[in-house]
CSV table of C-alpha atoms (C1' of nucleotides) in Angstrom, one decimal:
chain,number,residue,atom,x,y,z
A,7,UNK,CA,0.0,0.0,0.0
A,8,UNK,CA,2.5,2.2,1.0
A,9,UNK,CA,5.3,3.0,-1.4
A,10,UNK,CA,8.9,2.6,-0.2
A,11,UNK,CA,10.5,6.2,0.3
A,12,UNK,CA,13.5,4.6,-0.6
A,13,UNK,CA,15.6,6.1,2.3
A,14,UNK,CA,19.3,5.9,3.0
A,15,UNK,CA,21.7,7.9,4.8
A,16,UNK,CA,22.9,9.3,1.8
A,17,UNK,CA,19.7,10.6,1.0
A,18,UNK,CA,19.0,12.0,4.2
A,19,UNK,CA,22.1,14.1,4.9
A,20,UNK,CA,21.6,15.6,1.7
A,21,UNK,CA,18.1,16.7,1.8
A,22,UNK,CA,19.3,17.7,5.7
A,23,UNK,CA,21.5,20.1,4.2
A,24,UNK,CA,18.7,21.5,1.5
A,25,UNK,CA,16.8,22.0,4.8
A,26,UNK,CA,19.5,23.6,6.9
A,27,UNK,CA,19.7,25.8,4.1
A,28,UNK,CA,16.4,26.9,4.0
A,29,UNK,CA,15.2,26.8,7.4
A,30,UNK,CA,18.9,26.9,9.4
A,31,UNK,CA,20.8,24.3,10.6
A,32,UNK,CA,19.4,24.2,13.7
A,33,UNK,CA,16.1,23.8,13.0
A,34,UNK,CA,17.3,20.6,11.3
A,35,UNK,CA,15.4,18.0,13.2
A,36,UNK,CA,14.8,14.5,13.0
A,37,UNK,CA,11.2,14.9,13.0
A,38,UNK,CA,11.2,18.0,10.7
A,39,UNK,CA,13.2,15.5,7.6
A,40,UNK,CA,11.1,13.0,8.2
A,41,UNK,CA,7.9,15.3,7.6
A,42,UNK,CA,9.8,15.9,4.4
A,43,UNK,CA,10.2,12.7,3.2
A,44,UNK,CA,6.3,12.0,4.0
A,45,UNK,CA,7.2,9.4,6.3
A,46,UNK,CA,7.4,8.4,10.2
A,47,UNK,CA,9.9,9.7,12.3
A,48,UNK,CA,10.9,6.5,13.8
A,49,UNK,CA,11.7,5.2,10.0
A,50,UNK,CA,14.7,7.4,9.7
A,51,UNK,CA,16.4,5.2,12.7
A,52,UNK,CA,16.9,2.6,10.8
A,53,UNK,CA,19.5,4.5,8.7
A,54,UNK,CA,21.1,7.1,10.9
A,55,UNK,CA,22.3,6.0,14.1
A,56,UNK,CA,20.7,9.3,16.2
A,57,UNK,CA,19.9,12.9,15.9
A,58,UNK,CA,23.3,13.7,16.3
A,59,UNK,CA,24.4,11.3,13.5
A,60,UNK,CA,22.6,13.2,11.0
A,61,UNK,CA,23.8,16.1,12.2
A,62,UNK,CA,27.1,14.9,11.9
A,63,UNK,CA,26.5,13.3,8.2
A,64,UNK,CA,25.1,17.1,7.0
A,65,UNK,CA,28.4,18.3,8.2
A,66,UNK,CA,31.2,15.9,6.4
A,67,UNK,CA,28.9,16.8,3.0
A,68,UNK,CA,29.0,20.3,3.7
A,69,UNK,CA,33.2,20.2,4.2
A,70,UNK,CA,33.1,17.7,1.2
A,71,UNK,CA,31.6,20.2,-0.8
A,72,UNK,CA,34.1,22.8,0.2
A,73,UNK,CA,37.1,21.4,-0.5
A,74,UNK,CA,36.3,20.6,-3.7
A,75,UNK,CA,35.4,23.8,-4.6
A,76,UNK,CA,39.0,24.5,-2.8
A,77,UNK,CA,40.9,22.5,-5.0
A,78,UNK,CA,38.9,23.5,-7.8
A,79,UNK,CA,39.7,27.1,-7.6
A,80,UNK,CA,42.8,26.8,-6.3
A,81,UNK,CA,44.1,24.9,-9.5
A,82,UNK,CA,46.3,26.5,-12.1
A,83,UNK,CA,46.3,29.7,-10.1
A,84,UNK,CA,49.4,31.1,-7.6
A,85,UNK,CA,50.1,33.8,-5.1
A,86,UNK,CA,47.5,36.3,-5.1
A,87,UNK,CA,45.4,34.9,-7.3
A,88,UNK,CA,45.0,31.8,-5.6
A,89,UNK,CA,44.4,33.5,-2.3
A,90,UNK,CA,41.5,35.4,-3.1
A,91,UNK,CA,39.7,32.4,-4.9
A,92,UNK,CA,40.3,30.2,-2.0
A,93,UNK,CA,39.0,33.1,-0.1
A,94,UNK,CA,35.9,33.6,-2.3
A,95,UNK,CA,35.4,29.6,-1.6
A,96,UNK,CA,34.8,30.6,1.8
A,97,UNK,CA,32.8,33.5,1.1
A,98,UNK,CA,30.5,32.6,-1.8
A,99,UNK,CA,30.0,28.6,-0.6
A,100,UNK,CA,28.3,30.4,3.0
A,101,UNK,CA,26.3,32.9,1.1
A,102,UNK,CA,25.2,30.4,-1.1
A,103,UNK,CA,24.7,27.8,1.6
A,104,UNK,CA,24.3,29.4,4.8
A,105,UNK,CA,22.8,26.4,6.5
A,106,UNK,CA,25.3,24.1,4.9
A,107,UNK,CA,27.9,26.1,6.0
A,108,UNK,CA,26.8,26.2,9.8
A,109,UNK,CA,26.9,22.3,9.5
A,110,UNK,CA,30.7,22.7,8.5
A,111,UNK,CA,31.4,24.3,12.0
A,112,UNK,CA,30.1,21.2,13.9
A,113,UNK,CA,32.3,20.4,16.3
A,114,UNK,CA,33.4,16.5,15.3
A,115,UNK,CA,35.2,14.1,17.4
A,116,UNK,CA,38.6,14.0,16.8
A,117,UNK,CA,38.5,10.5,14.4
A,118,UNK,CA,35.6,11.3,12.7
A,119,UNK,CA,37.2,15.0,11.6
A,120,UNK,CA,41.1,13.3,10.3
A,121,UNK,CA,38.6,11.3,8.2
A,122,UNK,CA,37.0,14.0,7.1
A,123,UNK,CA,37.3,16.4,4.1
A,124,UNK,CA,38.6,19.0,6.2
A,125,UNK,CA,42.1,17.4,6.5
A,126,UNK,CA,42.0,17.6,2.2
A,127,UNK,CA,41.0,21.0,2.9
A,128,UNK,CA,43.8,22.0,4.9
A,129,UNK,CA,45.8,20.4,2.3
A,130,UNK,CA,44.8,23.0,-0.2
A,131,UNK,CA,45.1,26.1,1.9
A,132,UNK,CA,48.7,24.9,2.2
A,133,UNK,CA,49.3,24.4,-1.4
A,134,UNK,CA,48.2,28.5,-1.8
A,135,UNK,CA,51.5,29.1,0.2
A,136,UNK,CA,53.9,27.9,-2.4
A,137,UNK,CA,53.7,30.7,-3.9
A,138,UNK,CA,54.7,32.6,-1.1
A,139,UNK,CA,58.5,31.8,0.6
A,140,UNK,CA,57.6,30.4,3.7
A,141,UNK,CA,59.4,27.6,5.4
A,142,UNK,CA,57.9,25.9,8.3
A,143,UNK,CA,57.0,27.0,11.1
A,144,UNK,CA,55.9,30.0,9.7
A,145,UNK,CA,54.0,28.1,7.4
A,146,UNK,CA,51.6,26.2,9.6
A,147,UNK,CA,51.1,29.5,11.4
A,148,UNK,CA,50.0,31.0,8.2
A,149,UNK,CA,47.9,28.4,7.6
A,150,UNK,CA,46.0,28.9,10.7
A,151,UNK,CA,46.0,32.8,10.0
A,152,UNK,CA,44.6,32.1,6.9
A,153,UNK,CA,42.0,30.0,8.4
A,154,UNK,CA,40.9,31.9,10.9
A,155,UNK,CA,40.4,35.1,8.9
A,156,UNK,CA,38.2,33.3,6.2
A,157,UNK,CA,36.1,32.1,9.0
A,158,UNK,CA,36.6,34.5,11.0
A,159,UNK,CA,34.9,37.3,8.5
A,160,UNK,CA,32.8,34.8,7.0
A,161,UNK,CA,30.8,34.0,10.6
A,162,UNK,CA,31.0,37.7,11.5
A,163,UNK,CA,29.6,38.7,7.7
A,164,UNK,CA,26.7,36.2,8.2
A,165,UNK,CA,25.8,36.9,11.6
A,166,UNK,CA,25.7,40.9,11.2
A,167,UNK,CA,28.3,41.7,12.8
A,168,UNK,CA,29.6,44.3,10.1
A,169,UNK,CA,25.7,44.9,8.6
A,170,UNK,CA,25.1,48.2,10.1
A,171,UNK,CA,28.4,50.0,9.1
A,172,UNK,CA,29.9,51.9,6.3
A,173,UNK,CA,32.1,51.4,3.9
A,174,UNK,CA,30.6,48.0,2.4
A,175,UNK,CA,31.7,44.4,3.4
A,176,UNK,CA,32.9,44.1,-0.3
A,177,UNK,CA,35.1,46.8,0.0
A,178,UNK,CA,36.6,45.0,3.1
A,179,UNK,CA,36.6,42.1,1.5
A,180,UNK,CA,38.8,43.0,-1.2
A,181,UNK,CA,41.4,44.9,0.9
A,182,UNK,CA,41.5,42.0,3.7
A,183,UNK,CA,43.1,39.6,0.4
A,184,UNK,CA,45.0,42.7,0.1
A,185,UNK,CA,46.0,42.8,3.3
A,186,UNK,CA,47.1,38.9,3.8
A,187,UNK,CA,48.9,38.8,0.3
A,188,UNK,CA,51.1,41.8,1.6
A,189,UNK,CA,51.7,39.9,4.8
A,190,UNK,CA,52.4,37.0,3.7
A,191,UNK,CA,55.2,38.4,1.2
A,192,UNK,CA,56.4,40.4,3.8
A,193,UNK,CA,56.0,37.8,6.7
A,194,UNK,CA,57.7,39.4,9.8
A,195,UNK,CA,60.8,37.6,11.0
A,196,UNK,CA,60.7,35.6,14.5
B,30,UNK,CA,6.1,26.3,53.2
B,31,UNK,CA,8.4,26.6,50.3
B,32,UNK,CA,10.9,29.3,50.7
B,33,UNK,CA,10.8,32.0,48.0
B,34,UNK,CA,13.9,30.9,45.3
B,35,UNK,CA,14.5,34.5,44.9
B,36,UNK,CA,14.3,34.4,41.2
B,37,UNK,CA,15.4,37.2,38.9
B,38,UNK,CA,16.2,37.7,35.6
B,39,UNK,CA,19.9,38.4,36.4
B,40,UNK,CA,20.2,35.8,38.6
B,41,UNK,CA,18.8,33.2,35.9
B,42,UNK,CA,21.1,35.0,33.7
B,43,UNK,CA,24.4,34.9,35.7
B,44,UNK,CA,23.3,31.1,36.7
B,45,UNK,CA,22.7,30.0,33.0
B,46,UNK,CA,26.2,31.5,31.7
B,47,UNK,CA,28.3,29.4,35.0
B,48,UNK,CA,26.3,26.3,33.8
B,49,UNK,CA,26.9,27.2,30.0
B,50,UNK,CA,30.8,27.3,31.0
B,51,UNK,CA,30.2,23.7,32.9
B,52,UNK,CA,28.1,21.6,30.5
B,53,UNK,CA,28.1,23.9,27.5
B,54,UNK,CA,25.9,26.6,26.2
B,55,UNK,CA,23.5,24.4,23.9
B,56,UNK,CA,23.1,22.2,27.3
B,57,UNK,CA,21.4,25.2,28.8
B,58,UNK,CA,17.9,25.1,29.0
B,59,UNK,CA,15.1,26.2,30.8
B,60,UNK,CA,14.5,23.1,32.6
B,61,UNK,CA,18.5,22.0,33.4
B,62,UNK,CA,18.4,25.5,35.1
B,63,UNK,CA,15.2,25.5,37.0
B,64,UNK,CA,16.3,22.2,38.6
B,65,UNK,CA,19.5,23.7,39.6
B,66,UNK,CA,17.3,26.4,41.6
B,67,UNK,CA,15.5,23.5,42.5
B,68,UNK,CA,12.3,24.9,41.5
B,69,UNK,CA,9.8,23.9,38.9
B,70,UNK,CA,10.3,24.9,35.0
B,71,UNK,CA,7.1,27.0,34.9
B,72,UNK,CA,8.7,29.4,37.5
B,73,UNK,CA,11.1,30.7,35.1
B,74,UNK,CA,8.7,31.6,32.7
B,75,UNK,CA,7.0,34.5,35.5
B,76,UNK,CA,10.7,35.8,34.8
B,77,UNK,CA,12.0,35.4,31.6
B,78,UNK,CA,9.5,35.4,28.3
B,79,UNK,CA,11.2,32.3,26.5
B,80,UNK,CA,13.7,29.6,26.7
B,81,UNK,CA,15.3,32.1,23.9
B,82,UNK,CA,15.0,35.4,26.0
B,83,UNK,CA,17.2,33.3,28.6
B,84,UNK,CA,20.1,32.9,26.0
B,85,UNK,CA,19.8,36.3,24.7
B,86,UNK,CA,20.7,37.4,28.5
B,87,UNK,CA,23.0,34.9,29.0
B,88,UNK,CA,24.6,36.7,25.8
B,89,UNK,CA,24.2,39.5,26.8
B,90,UNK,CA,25.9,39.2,29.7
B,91,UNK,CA,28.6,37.5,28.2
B,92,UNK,CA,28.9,40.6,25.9
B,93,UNK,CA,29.3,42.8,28.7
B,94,UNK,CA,32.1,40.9,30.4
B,95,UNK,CA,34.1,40.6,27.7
B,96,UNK,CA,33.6,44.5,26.4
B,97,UNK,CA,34.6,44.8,30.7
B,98,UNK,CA,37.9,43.2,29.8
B,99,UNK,CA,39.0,44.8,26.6
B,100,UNK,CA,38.4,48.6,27.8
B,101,UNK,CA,40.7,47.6,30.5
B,102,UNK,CA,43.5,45.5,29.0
B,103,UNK,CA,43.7,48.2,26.2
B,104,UNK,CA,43.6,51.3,29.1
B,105,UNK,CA,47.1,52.6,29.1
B,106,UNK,CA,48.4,50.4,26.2
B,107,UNK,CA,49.3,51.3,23.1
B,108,UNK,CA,50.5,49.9,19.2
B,109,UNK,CA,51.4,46.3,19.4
B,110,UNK,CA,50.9,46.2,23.4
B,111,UNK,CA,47.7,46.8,23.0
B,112,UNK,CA,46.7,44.4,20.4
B,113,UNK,CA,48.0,41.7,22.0
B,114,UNK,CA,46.3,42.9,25.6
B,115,UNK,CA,43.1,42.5,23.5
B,116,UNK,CA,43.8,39.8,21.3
B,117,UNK,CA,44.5,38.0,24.7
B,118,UNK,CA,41.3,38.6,26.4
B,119,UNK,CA,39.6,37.1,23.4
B,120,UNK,CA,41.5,34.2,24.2
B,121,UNK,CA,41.6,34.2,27.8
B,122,UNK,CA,38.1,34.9,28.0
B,123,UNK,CA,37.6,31.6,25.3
B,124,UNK,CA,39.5,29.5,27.8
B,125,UNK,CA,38.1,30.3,31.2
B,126,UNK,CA,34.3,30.9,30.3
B,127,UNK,CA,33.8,28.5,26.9
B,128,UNK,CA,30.0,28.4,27.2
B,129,UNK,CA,29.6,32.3,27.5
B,130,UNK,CA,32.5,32.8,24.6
B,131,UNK,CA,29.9,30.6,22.9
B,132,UNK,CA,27.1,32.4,23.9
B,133,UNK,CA,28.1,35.6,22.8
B,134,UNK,CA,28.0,34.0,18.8
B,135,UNK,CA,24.2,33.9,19.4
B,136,UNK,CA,22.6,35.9,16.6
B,137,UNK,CA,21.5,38.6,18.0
B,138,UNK,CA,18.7,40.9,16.4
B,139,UNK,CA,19.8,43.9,14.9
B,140,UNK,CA,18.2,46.1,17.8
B,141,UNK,CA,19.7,44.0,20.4
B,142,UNK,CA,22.7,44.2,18.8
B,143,UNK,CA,22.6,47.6,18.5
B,144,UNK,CA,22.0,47.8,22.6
B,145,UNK,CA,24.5,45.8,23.8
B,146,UNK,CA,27.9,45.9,24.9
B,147,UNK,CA,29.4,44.8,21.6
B,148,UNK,CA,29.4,48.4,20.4
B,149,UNK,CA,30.8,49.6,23.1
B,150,UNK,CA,33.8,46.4,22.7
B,151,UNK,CA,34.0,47.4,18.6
B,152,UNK,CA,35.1,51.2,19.9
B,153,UNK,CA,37.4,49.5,21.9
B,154,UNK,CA,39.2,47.6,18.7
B,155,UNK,CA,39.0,50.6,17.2
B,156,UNK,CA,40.8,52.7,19.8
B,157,UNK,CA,43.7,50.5,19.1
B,158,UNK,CA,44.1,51.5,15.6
B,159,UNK,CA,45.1,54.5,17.0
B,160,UNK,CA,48.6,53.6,17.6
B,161,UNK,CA,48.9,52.6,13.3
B,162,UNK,CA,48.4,55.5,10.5
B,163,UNK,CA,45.3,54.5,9.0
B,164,UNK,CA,42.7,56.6,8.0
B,165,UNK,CA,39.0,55.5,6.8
B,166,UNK,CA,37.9,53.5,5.2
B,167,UNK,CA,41.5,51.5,6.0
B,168,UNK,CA,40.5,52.1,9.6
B,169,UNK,CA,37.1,50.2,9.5
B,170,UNK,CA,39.0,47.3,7.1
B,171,UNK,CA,41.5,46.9,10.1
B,172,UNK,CA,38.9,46.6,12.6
B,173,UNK,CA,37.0,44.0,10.9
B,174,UNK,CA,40.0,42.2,10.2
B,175,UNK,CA,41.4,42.1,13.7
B,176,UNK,CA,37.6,40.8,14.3
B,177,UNK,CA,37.9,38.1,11.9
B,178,UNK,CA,41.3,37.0,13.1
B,179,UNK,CA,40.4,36.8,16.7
B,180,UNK,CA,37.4,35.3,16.6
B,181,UNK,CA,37.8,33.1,14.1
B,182,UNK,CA,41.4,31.8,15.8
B,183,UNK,CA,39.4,31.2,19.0
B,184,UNK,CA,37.0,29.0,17.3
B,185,UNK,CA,39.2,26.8,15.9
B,186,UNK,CA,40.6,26.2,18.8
B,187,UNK,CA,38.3,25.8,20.4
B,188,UNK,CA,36.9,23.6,18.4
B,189,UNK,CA,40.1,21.5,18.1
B,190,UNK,CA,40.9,22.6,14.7
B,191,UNK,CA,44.4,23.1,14.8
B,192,UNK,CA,44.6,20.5,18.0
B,193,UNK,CA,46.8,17.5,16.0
B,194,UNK,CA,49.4,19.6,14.4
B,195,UNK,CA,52.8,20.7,15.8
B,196,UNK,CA,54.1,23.7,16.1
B,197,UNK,CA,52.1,24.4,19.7
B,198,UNK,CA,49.0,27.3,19.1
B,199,UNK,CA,50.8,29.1,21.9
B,200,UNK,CA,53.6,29.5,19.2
B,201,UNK,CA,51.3,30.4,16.4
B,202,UNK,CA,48.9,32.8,18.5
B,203,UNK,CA,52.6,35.4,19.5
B,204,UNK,CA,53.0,35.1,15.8
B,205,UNK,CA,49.8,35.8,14.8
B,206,UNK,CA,50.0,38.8,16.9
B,207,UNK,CA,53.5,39.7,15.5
B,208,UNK,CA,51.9,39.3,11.7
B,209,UNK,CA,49.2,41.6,12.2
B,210,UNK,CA,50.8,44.4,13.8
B,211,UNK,CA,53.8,44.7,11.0
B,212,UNK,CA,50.3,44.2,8.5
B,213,UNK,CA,49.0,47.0,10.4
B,214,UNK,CA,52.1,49.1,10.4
B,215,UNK,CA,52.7,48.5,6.5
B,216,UNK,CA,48.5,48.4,5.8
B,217,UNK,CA,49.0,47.9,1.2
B,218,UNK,CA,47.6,51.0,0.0
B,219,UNK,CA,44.2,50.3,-2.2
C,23,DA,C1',4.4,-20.1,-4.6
C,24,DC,C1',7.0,-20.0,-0.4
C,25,DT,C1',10.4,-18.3,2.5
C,26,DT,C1',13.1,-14.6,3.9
C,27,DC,C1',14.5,-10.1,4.4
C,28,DT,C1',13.9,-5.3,4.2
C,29,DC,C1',11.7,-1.2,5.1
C,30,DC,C1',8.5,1.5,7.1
C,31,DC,C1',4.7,1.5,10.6
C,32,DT,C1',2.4,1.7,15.3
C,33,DA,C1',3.1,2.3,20.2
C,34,DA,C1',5.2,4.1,24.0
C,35,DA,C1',8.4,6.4,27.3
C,36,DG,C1',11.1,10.4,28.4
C,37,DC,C1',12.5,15.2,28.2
C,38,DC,C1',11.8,20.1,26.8
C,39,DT,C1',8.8,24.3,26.1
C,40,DT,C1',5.0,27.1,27.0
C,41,DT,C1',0.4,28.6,28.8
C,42,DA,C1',-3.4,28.8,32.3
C,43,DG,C1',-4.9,29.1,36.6
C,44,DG,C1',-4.3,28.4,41.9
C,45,DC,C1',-2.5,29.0,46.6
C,46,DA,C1',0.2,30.8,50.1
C,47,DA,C1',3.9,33.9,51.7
C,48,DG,C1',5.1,38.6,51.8
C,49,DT,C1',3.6,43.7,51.7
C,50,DC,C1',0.7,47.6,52.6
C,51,DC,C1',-2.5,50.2,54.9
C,52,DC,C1',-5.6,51.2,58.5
D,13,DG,C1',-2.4,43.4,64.5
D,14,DG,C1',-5.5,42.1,60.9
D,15,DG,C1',-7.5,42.4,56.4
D,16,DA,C1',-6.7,43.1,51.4
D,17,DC,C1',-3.7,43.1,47.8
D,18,DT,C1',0.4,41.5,45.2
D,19,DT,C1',4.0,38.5,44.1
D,20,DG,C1',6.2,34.2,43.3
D,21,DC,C1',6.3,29.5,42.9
D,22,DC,C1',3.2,25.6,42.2
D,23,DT,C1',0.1,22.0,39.7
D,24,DA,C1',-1.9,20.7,35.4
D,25,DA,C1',-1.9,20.1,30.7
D,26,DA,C1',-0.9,20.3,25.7
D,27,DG,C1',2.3,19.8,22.0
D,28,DG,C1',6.9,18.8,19.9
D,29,DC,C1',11.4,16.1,19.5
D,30,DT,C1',14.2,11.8,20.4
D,31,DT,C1',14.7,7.2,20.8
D,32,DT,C1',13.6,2.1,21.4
D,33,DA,C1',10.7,-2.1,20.7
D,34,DG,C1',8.2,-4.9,18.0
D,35,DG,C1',4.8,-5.8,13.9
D,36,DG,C1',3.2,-6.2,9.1
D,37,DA,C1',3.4,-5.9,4.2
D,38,DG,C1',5.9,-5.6,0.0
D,39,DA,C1',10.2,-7.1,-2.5
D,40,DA,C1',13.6,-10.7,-3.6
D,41,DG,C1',15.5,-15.2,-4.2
D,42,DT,C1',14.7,-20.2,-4.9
DNA sequence: ACTTCTCCCTAAAGCCTTTAGGCAAGTCCC
DNA sequence: GGGACTTGCCTAAAGGCTTTAGGGAGAAGT
């Protein structure tokens, strides 16, 4: 009588992460998917393991996502040029994706994250700094620089934090991967 | 019979943000704190309008402590002192009070934005600047970018993001520091 | 066709939020 | 001091989310 809704974890996660993004992560709820899919709630624990699972299975997508944008943009570019389109990766992927992009910031246990995109992320922020003489340690600590700024501006841009203030966030936008290419050919000595 | 709690929204406020610090800011609900006054849950609800309202104070308050600590690690201080005294109590304050650090990421609407103590704590980052040659709009740039940089470095550590990597964060955060003020003493002209 | 398995269902318990209305302890005024 | 009013916490109840246990009906294999 009763069609099969052909669930799978696969499925869920993604149609989770069409939700976050229209409703906000948050308001991602177990009950709230399966309303979507037309179908009991108790159905969708056959597939994902808890609440928290599925919150968890949004989030690896969402990074997945984002570091293949990453190494996308980042290819066949250098130096300045590859920092501001890894930047814009940041940028354009939580404007586009805002509740997709909240899933990225779930905090993972420490195995589940080293299996996760992020680490191939990571990867590609280094490969930006090639283009730029740094040796290690500066290079790690440049990486984390890099990191934070990107999120940094991109959870202060989406939360409002800059909303009610000339000049525009473009305008900032532009001179902050102004700002970091500068630095980062003119890192200061230890 | 019962003695009177003694219920207030300040109290429930200044309660909520210890047990935010102890079990975490999403673990702070309505409920969780009633029972730790040992009174019912409706009781809170003669006192604050909604299990919302309670976080926005608990924010709120966080807000205010932290703006507290800027204006007086920055009083007195100037150029690169001075960014580091404030790049530290966004650090320090991470560390010793995680669940208010978190709370004070809750969006905020724009008007209670506009009320609280993070204006007062954004004059403060701009009062730094005043120690580097920049004029507006560089001014404004530089304040969103010190922003950025310490809020989103505090995130991802706290969040473990840079937790299985040599060099130590210690290391990168005095380098960090040391990065932005030669990028704020060499700001690239547009 | 018959067995077996898979997938979604009903049922139920536990916790959280929020509203409505009640009772008693504190406060005020005579 | 005693009555009337106010305040503050209570009981009761409805509705939503999470999670587990067990059942039934379609799909798949022989």
């Amino acid at each position: 009588m009763m069609a099969r809704a052909g669930l799978t974890p696969e499925r869920l996660a993604r149609e989770g992460a069409e939700m976050a993004d229209e409703v906000g992560f948050e308001n991602v709820t177990a009950s709230a998917l399966a309303r979507r899919f037309d179908v009991k709630v108790a159905s969708l624990y056959s597939h994902v393991r808890s609440s928290r699972d599925l919150r968890t299975r949004i989030a690896l997508l969402a990074l997945e996502e984002m570091a293949d944008r990453a190494s996308e943009a980042v290819a066949g570019r250098a130096g300045k040029d590859a920092l501001g389109a890894l930047a814009n990766v940041y940028r354009d992927y939580a404007r586009e994706h805002p509740g997709r992009y909240e899933a990225a910031q779930l905090r993972l246990d420490p195995e589940t994250a080293a299996a996760s995109a992020g680490v191939r992320h990571a990867r590609t922020t280094r490969a930006i700094l090639r283009g730029y003489e740094l040796d290690e340690p500066d290079q790690t600590h440049a990486v984390r620089l890099l990191g934070s700024v990107f999120h940094g501006y991109v959870t202060l841009e989406m939360g409002g934090g800059f909303s009610h203030s000339a000049p525009d966030t473009q305008e900032t936008w532009s001179r902050t991967i102004d700002a970091l290419d500068a630095l980062l050919r003119n890192w200061p000595a230890a």
